[in-house]
Coordinates of N, CA and C in Angstrom, one line a residue:
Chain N
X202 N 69.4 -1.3 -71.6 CA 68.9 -2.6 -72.2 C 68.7 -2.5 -73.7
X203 N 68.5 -3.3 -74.4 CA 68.2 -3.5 -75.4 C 67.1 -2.4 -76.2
X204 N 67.1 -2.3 -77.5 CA 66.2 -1.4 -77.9 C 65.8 -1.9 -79.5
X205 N 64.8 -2.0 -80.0 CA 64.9 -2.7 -81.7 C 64.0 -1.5 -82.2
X206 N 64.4 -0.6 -83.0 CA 63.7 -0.1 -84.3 C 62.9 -0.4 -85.6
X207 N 61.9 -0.4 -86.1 CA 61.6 -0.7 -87.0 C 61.1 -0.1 -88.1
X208 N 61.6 -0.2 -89.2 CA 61.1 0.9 -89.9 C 60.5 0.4 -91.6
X209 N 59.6 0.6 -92.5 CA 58.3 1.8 -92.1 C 57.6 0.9 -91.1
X210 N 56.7 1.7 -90.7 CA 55.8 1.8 -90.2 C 54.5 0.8 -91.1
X211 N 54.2 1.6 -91.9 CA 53.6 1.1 -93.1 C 54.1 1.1 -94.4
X212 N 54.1 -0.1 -95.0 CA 54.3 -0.2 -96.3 C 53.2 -1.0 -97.7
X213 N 53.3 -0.5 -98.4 CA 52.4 -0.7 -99.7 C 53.0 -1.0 -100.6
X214 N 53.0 -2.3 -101.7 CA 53.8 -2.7 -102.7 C 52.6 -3.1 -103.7
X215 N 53.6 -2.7 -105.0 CA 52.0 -4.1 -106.1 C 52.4 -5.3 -106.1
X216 N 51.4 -6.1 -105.8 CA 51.5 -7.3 -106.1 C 52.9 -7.9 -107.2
X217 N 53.5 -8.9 -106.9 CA 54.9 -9.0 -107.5 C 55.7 -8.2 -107.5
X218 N 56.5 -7.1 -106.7 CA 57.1 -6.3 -106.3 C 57.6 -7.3 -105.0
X219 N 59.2 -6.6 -104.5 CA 59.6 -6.8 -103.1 C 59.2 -5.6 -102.3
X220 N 59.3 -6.3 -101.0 CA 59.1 -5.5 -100.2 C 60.0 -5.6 -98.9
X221 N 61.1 -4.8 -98.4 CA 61.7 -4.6 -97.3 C 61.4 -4.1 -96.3
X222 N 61.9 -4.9 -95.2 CA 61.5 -4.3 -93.5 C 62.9 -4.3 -93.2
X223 N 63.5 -3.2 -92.2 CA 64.6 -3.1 -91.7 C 64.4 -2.8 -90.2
X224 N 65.6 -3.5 -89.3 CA 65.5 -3.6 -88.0 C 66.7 -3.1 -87.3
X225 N 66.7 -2.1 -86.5 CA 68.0 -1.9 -85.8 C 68.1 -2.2 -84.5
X226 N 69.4 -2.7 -84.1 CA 69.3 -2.5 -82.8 C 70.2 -2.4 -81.8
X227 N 70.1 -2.1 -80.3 CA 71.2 -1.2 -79.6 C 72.0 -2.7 -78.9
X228 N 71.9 -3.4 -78.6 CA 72.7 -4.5 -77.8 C 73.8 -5.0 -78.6
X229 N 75.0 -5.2 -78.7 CA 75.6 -5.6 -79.4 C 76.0 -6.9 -79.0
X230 N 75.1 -7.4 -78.0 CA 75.6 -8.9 -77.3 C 74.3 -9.7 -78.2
X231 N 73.2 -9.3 -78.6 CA 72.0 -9.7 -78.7 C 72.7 -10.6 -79.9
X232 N 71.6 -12.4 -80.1 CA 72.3 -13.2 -81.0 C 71.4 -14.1 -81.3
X233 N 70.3 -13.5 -81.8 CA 68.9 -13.7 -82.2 C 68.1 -13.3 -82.6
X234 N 67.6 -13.4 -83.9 CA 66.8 -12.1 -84.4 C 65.5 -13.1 -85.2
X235 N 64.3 -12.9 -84.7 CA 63.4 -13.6 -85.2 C 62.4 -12.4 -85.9
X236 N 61.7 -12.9 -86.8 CA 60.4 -12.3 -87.5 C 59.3 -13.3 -87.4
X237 N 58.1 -12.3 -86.7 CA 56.9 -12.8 -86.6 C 56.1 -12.3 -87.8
X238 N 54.8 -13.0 -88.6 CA 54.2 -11.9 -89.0 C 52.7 -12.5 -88.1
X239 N 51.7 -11.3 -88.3 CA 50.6 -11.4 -87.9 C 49.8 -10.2 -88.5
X240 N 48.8 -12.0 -88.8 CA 47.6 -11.6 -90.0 C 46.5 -10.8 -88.7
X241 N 45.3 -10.5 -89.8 CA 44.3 -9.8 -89.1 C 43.5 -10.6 -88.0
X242 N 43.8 -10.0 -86.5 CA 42.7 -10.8 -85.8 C 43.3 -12.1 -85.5
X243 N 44.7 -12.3 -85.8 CA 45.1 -13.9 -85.2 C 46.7 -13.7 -84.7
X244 N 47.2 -14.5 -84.4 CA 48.4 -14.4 -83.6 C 49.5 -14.0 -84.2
X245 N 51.0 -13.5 -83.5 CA 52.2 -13.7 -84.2 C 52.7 -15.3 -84.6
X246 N 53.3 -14.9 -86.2 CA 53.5 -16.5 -85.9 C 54.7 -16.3 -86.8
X247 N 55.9 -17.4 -85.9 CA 57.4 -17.0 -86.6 C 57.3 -17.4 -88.1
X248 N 57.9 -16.4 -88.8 CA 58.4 -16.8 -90.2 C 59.5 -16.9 -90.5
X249 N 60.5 -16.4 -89.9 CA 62.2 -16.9 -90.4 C 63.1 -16.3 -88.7
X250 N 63.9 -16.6 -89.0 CA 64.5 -16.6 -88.1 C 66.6 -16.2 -88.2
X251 N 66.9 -15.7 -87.4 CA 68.5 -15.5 -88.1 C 69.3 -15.5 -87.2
X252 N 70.6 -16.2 -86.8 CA 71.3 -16.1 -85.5 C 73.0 -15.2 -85.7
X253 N 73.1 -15.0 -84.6 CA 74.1 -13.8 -84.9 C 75.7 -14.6 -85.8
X254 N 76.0 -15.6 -86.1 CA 76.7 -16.8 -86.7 C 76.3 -16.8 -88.5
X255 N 75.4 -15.8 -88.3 CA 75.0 -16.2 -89.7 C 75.0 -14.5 -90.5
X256 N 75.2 -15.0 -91.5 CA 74.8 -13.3 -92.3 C 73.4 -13.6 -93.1
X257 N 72.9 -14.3 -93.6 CA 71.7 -14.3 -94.4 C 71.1 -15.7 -94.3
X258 N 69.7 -15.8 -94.5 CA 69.3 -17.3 -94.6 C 67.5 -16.6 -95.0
X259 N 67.5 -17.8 -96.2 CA 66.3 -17.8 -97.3 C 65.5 -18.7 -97.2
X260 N 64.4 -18.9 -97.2 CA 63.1 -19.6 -96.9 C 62.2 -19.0 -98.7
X261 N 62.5 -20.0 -99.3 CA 61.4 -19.9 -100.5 C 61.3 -18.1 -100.9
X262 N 60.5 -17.5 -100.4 CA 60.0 -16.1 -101.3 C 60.9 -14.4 -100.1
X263 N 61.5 -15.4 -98.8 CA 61.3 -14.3 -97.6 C 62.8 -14.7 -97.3
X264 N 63.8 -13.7 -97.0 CA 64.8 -13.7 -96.6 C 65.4 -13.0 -95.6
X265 N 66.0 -13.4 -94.8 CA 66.6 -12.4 -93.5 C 68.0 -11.6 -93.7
X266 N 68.5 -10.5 -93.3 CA 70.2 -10.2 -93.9 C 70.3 -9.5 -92.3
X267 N 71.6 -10.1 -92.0 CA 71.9 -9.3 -90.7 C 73.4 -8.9 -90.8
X268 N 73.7 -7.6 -90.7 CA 74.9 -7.4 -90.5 C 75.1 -6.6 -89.0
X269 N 75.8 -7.4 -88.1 CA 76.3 -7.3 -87.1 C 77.6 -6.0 -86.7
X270 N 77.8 -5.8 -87.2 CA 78.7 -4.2 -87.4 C 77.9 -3.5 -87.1
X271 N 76.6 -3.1 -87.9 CA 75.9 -1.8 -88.4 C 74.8 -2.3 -87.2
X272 N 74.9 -3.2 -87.1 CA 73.4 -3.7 -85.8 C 71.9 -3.3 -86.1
X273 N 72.3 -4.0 -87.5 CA 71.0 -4.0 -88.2 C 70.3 -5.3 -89.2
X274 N 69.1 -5.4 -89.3 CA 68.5 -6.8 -89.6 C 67.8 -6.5 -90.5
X275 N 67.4 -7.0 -91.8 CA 66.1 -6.8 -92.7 C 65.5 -8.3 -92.9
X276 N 64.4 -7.8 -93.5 CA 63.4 -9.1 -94.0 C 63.0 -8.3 -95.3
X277 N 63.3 -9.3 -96.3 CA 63.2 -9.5 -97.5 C 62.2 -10.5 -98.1
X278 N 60.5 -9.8 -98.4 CA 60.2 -10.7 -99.5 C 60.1 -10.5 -101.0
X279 N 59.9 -11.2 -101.5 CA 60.1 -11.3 -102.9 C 58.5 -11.8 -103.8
X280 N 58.5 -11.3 -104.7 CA 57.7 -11.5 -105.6 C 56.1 -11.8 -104.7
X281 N 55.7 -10.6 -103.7 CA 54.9 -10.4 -103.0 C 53.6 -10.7 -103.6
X282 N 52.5 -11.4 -102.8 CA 51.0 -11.7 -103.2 C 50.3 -11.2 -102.1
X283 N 48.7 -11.2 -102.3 CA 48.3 -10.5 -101.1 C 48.2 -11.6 -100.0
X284 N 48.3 -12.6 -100.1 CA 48.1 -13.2 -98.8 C 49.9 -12.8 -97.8
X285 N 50.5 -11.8 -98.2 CA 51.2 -11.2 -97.6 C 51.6 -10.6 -96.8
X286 N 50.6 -9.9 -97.2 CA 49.5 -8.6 -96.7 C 49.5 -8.7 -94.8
X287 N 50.3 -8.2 -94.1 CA 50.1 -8.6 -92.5 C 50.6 -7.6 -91.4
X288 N 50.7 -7.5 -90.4 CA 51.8 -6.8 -89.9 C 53.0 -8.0 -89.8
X289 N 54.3 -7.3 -89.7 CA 55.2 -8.0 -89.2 C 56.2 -7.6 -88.0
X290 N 56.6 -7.9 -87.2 CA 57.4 -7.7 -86.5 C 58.5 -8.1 -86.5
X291 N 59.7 -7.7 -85.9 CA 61.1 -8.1 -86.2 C 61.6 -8.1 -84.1
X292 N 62.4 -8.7 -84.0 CA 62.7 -9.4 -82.5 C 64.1 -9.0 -82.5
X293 N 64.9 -8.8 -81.2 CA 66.0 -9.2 -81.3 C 66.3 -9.9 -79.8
X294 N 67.2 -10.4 -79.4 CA 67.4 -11.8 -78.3 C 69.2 -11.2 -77.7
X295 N 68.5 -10.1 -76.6 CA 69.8 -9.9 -75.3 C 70.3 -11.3 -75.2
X296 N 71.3 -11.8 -75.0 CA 72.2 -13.1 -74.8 C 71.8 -12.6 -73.2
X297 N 70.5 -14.2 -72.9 CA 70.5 -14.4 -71.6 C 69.2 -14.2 -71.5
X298 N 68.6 -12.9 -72.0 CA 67.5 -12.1 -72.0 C 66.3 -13.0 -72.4
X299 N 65.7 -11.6 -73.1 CA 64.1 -12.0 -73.4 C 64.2 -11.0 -74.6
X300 N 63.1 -11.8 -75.4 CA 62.8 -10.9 -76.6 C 62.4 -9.5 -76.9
X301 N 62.7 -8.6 -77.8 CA 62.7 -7.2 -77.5 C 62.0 -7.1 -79.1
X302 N 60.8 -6.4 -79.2 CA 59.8 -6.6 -80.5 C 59.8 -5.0 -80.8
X303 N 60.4 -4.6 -82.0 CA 60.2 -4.0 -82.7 C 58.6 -3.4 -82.8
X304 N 58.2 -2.0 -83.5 CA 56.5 -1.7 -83.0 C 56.3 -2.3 -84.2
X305 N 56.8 -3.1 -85.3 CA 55.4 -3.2 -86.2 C 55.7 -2.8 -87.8
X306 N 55.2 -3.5 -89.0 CA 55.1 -3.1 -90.4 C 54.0 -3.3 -90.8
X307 N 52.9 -2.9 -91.2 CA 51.8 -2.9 -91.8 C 52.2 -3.2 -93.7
X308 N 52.1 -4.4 -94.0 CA 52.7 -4.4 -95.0 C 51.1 -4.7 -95.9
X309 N 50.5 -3.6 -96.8 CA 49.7 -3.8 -97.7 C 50.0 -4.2 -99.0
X310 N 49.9 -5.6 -99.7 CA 50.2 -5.5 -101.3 C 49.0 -5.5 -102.0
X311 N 48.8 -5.0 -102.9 CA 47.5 -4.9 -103.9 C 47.5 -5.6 -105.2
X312 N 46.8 -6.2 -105.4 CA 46.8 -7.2 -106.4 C 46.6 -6.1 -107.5
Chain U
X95 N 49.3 -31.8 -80.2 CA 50.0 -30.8 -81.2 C 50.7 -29.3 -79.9
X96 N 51.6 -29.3 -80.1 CA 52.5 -28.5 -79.5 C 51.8 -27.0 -79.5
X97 N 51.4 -26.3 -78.2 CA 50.5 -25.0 -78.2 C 50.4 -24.3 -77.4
X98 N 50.2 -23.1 -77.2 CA 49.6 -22.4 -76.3 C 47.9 -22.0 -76.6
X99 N 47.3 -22.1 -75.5 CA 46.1 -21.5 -75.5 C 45.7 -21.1 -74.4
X100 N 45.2 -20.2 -74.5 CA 44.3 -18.6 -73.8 C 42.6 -19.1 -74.2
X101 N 42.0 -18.8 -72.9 CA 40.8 -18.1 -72.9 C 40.2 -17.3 -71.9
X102 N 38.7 -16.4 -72.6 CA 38.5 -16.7 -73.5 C 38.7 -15.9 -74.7
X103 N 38.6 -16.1 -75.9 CA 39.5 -15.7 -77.0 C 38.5 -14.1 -77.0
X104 N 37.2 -14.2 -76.5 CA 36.8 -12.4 -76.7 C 35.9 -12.1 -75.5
X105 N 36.0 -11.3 -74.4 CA 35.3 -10.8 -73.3 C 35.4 -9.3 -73.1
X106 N 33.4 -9.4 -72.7 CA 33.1 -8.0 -72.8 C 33.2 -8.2 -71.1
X107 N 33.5 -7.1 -70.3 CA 33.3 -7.6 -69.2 C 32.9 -5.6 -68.5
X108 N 32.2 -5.3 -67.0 CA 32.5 -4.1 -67.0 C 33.4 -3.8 -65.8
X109 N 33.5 -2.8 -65.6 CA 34.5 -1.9 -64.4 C 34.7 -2.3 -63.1
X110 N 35.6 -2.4 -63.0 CA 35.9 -3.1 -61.2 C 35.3 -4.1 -61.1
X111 N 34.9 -5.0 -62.2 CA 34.7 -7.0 -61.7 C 36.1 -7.6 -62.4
X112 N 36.7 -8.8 -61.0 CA 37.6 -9.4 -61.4 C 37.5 -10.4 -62.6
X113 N 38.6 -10.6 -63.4 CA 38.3 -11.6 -64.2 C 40.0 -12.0 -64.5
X114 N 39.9 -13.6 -65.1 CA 41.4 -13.8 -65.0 C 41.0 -14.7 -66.6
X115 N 42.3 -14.3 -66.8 CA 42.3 -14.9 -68.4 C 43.5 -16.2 -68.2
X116 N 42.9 -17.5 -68.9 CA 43.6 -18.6 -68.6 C 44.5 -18.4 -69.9
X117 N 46.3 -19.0 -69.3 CA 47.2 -19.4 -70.8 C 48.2 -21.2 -70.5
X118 N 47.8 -21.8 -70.9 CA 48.3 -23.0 -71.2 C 49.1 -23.4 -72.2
X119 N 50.0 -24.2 -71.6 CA 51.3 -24.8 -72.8 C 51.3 -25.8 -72.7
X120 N 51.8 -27.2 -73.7 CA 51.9 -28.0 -73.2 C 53.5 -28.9 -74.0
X121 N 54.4 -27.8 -73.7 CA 55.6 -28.2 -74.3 C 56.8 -27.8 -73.6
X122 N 56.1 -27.7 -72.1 CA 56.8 -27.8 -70.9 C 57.8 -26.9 -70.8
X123 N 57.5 -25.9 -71.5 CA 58.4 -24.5 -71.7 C 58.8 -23.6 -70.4
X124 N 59.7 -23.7 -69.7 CA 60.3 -22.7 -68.9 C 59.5 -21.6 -68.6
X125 N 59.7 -20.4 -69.5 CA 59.5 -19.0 -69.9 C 58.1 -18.9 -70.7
X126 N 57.4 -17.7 -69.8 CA 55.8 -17.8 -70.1 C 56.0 -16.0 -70.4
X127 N 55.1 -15.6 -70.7 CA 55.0 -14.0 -70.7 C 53.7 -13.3 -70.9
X128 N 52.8 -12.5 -70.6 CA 51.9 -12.2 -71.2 C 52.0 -10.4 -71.8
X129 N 51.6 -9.9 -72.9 CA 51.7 -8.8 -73.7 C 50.1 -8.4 -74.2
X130 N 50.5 -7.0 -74.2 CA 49.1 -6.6 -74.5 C 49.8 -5.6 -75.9
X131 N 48.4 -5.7 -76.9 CA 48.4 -5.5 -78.1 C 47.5 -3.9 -78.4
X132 N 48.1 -2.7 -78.9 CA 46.9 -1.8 -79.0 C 47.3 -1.3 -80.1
X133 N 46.4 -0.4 -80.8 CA 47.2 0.0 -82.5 C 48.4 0.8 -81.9
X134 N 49.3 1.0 -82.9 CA 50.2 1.9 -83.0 C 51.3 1.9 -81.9
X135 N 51.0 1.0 -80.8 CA 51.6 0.6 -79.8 C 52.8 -1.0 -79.7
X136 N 52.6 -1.4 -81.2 CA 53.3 -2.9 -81.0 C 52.8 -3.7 -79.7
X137 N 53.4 -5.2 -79.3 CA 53.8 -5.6 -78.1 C 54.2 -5.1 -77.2
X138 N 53.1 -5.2 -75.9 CA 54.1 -4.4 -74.8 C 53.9 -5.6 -73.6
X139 N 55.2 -5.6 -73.3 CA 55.3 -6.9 -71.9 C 54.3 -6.8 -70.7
X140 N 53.6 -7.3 -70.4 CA 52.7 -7.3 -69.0 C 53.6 -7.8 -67.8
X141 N 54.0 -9.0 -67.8 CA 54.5 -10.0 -67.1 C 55.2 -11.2 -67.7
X142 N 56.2 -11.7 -67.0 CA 57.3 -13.1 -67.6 C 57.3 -14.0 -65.8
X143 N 57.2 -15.1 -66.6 CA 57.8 -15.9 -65.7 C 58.9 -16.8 -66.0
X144 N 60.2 -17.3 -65.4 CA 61.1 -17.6 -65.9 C 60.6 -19.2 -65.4
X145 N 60.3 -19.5 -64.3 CA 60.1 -21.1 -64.0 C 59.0 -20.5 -63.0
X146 N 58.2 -21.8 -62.6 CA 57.6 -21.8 -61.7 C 58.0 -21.5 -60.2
X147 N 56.8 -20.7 -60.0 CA 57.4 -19.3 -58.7 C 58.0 -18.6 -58.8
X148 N 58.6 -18.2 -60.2 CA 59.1 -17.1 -60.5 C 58.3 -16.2 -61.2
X149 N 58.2 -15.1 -60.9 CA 57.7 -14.1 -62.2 C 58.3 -12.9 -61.7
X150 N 58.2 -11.9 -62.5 CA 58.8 -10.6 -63.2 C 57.9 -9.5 -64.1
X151 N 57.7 -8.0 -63.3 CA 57.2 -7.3 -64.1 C 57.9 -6.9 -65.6
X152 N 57.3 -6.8 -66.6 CA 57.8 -6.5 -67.9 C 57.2 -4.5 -67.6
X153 N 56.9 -4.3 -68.6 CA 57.0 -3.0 -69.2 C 55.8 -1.8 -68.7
X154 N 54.4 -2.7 -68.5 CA 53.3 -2.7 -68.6 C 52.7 -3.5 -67.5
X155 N 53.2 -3.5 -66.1 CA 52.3 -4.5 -65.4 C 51.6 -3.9 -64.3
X156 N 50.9 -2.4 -64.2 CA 50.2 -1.8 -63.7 C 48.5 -2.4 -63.8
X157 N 48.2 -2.6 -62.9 CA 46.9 -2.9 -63.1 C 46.3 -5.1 -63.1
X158 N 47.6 -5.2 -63.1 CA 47.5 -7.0 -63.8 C 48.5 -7.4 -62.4
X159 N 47.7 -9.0 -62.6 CA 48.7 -9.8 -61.5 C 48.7 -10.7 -62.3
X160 N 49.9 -11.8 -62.0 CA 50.0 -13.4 -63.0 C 50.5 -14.2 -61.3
X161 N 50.0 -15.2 -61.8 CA 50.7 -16.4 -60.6 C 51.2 -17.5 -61.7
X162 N 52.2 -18.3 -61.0 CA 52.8 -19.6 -61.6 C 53.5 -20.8 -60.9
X163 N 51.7 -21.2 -60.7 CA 51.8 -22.6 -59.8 C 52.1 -23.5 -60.2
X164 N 51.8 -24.3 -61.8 CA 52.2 -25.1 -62.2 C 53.2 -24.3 -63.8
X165 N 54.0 -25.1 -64.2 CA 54.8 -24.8 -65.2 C 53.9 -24.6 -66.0
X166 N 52.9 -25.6 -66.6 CA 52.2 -25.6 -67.7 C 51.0 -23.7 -67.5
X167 N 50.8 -23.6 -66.8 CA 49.8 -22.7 -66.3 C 50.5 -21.1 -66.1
X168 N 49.9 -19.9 -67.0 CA 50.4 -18.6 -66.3 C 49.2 -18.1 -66.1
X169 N 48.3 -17.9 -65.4 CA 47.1 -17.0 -65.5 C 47.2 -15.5 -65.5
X170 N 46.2 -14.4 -66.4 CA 46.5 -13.4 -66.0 C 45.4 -12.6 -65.4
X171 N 45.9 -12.3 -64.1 CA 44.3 -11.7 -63.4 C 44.4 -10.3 -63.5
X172 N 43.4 -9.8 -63.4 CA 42.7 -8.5 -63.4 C 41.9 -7.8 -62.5
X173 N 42.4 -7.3 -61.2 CA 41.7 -7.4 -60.0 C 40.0 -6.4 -60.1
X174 N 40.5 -5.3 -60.6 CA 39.6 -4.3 -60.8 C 39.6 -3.7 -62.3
X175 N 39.1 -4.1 -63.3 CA 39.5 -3.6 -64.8 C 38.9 -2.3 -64.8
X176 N 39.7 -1.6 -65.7 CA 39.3 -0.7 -66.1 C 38.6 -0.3 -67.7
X177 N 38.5 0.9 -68.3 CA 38.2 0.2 -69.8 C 39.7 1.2 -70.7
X178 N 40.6 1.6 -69.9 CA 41.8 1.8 -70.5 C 42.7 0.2 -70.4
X179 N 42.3 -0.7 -70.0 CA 42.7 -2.4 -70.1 C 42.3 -2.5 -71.2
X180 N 41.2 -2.2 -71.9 CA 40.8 -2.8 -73.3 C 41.6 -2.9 -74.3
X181 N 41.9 -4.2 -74.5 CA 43.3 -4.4 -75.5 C 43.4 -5.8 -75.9
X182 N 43.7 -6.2 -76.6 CA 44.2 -7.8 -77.5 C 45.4 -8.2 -76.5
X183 N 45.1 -9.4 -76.1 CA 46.2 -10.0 -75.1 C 46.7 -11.0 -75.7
X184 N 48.3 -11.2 -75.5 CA 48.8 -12.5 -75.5 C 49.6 -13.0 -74.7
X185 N 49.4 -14.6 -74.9 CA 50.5 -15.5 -74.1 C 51.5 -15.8 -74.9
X186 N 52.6 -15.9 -74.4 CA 53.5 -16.5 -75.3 C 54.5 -17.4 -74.4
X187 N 54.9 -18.7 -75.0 CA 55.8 -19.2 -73.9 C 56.9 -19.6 -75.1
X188 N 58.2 -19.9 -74.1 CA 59.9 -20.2 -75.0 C 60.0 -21.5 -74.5
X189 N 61.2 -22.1 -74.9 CA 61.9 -23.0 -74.1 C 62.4 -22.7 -72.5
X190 N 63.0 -21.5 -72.3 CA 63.7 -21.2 -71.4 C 64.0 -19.4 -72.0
X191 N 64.2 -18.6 -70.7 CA 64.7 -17.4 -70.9 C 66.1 -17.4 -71.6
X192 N 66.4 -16.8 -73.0 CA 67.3 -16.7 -73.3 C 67.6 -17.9 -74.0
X193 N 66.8 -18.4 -74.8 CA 66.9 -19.6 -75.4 C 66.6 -18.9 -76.9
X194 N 67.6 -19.3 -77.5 CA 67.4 -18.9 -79.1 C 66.7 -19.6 -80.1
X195 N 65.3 -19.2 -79.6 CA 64.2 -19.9 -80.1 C 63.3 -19.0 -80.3
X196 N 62.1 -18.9 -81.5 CA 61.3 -18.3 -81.4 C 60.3 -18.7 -80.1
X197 N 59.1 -17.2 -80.0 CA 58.2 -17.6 -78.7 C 57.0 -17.9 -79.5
X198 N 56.3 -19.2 -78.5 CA 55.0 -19.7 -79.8 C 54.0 -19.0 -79.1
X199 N 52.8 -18.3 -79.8 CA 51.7 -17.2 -78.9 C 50.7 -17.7 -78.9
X200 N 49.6 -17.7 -77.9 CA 48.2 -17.7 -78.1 C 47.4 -18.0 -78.8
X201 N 46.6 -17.4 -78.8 CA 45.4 -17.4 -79.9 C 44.9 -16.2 -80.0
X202 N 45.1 -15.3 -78.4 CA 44.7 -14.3 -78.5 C 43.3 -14.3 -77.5
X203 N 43.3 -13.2 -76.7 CA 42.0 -12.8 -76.0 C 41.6 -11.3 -76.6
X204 N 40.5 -10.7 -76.8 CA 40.1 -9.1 -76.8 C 39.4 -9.0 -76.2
X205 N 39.7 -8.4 -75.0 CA 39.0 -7.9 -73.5 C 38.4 -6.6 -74.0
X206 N 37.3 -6.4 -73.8 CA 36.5 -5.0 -73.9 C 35.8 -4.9 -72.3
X207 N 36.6 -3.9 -71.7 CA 36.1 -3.0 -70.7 C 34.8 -2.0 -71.0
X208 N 34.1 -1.8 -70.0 CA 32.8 -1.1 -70.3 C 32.7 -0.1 -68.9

């Protein structure tokens, strides 16, 4: 079955700096790759989204890059504030399946 | 407004009393699932249901039952808790299994076993 990587674990940036999350994964049919983030104490809630048709797609400060060869996914933000500051999770979508969640990025930025 | 909700959002409850946590949709979504939250552990699947009358153990469904009488409705019961159950729950429902759609979640329950 499917399997999604995520790596760090935790990450720490200064305020206005990027910050990358990278996602791997083992299905090579999978054709969906979503990012949740989730703040302290409240739910996942989608932030971007990327389908296997696409190589990149940009929402204001946050970007997704998937290259389907390497079977790997990032999330790209950019010019980071602390309301940033969250875990995130990264997904990927077996064709057919059910969503497969990555453990997690603790992303701290410090003002 | 298009949602899921769970209650209740925090229960202290103790050892071996049933208790069932309610999750509601109302966007007629197929695919329901419930996941339990602990540090260092990410999402881990409890239970899915693909339509009504259907359900399916996920990863983690030792200890939990779900029924799915109506579409809109997945309950998650808890016959005899323990306090290794103590954990941040969610609901989450899709359009349909395998629908390339994000899954919208809860609100969130934190069950504390005693």
């Amino acid at each position: 079955g499917e399997n999604v990587e995520q790596h760090p674990s935790t990450l720490s940036v200064q305020e206005g700096d990027s910050a990358v999350i990278k996602c791997t994964y083992s299905d090579s049919a999978s054709n969906y790759f979503p990012w949740y983030k989730q703040e302290l104490g409240k739910r996942p809630q989608l932030i971007i989204d990327i389908r296997s048709n696409v190589g990149e797609k940009k929402d204001q400060r946050i970007a997704v890059t998937l290259n389907k060869t390497a079977k790997h996914f990032s999330l790209h933000i950019t010019e980071t504030q602390p309301e940033d500051s969250a875990v995130y999770f990264c997904a990927a979508l077996p064709r057919g399946g059910k969503l497969i969640f990555g453990q997690g990025t603790e992303l701290s930025v410090k003002p | 407004e298009a949602q899921v909700t769970q209650n209740p959002r925090y229960l202290i409850t103790v050892t071996g009393k049933k208790l069932t946590v309610t999750c509601s949709q109302n966007m007629n979504h197929e695919y329901m699932s419930w996941y339990r939250q602990d540090p260092g552990l990410g999402l881990r699947q409890i239970y899915y249901s693909m339509n009504v009358e259907v359900t399916d153990k996920g990863d983690v469904p030792e200890g939990y039952k779900v029924s799915r009488k109506e579409k809109r409705n997945f309950p998650l019961i808890l016959e005899s808790p323990s306090p290794n159950q103590t954990s941040l729950y969610f609901c989450a429902s899709s359009l349909r299994q395998g629908a390339s759609y994000g899954y919208t979640f809860g609100s969130g329950t934190r069950l504390t076993v005693v």
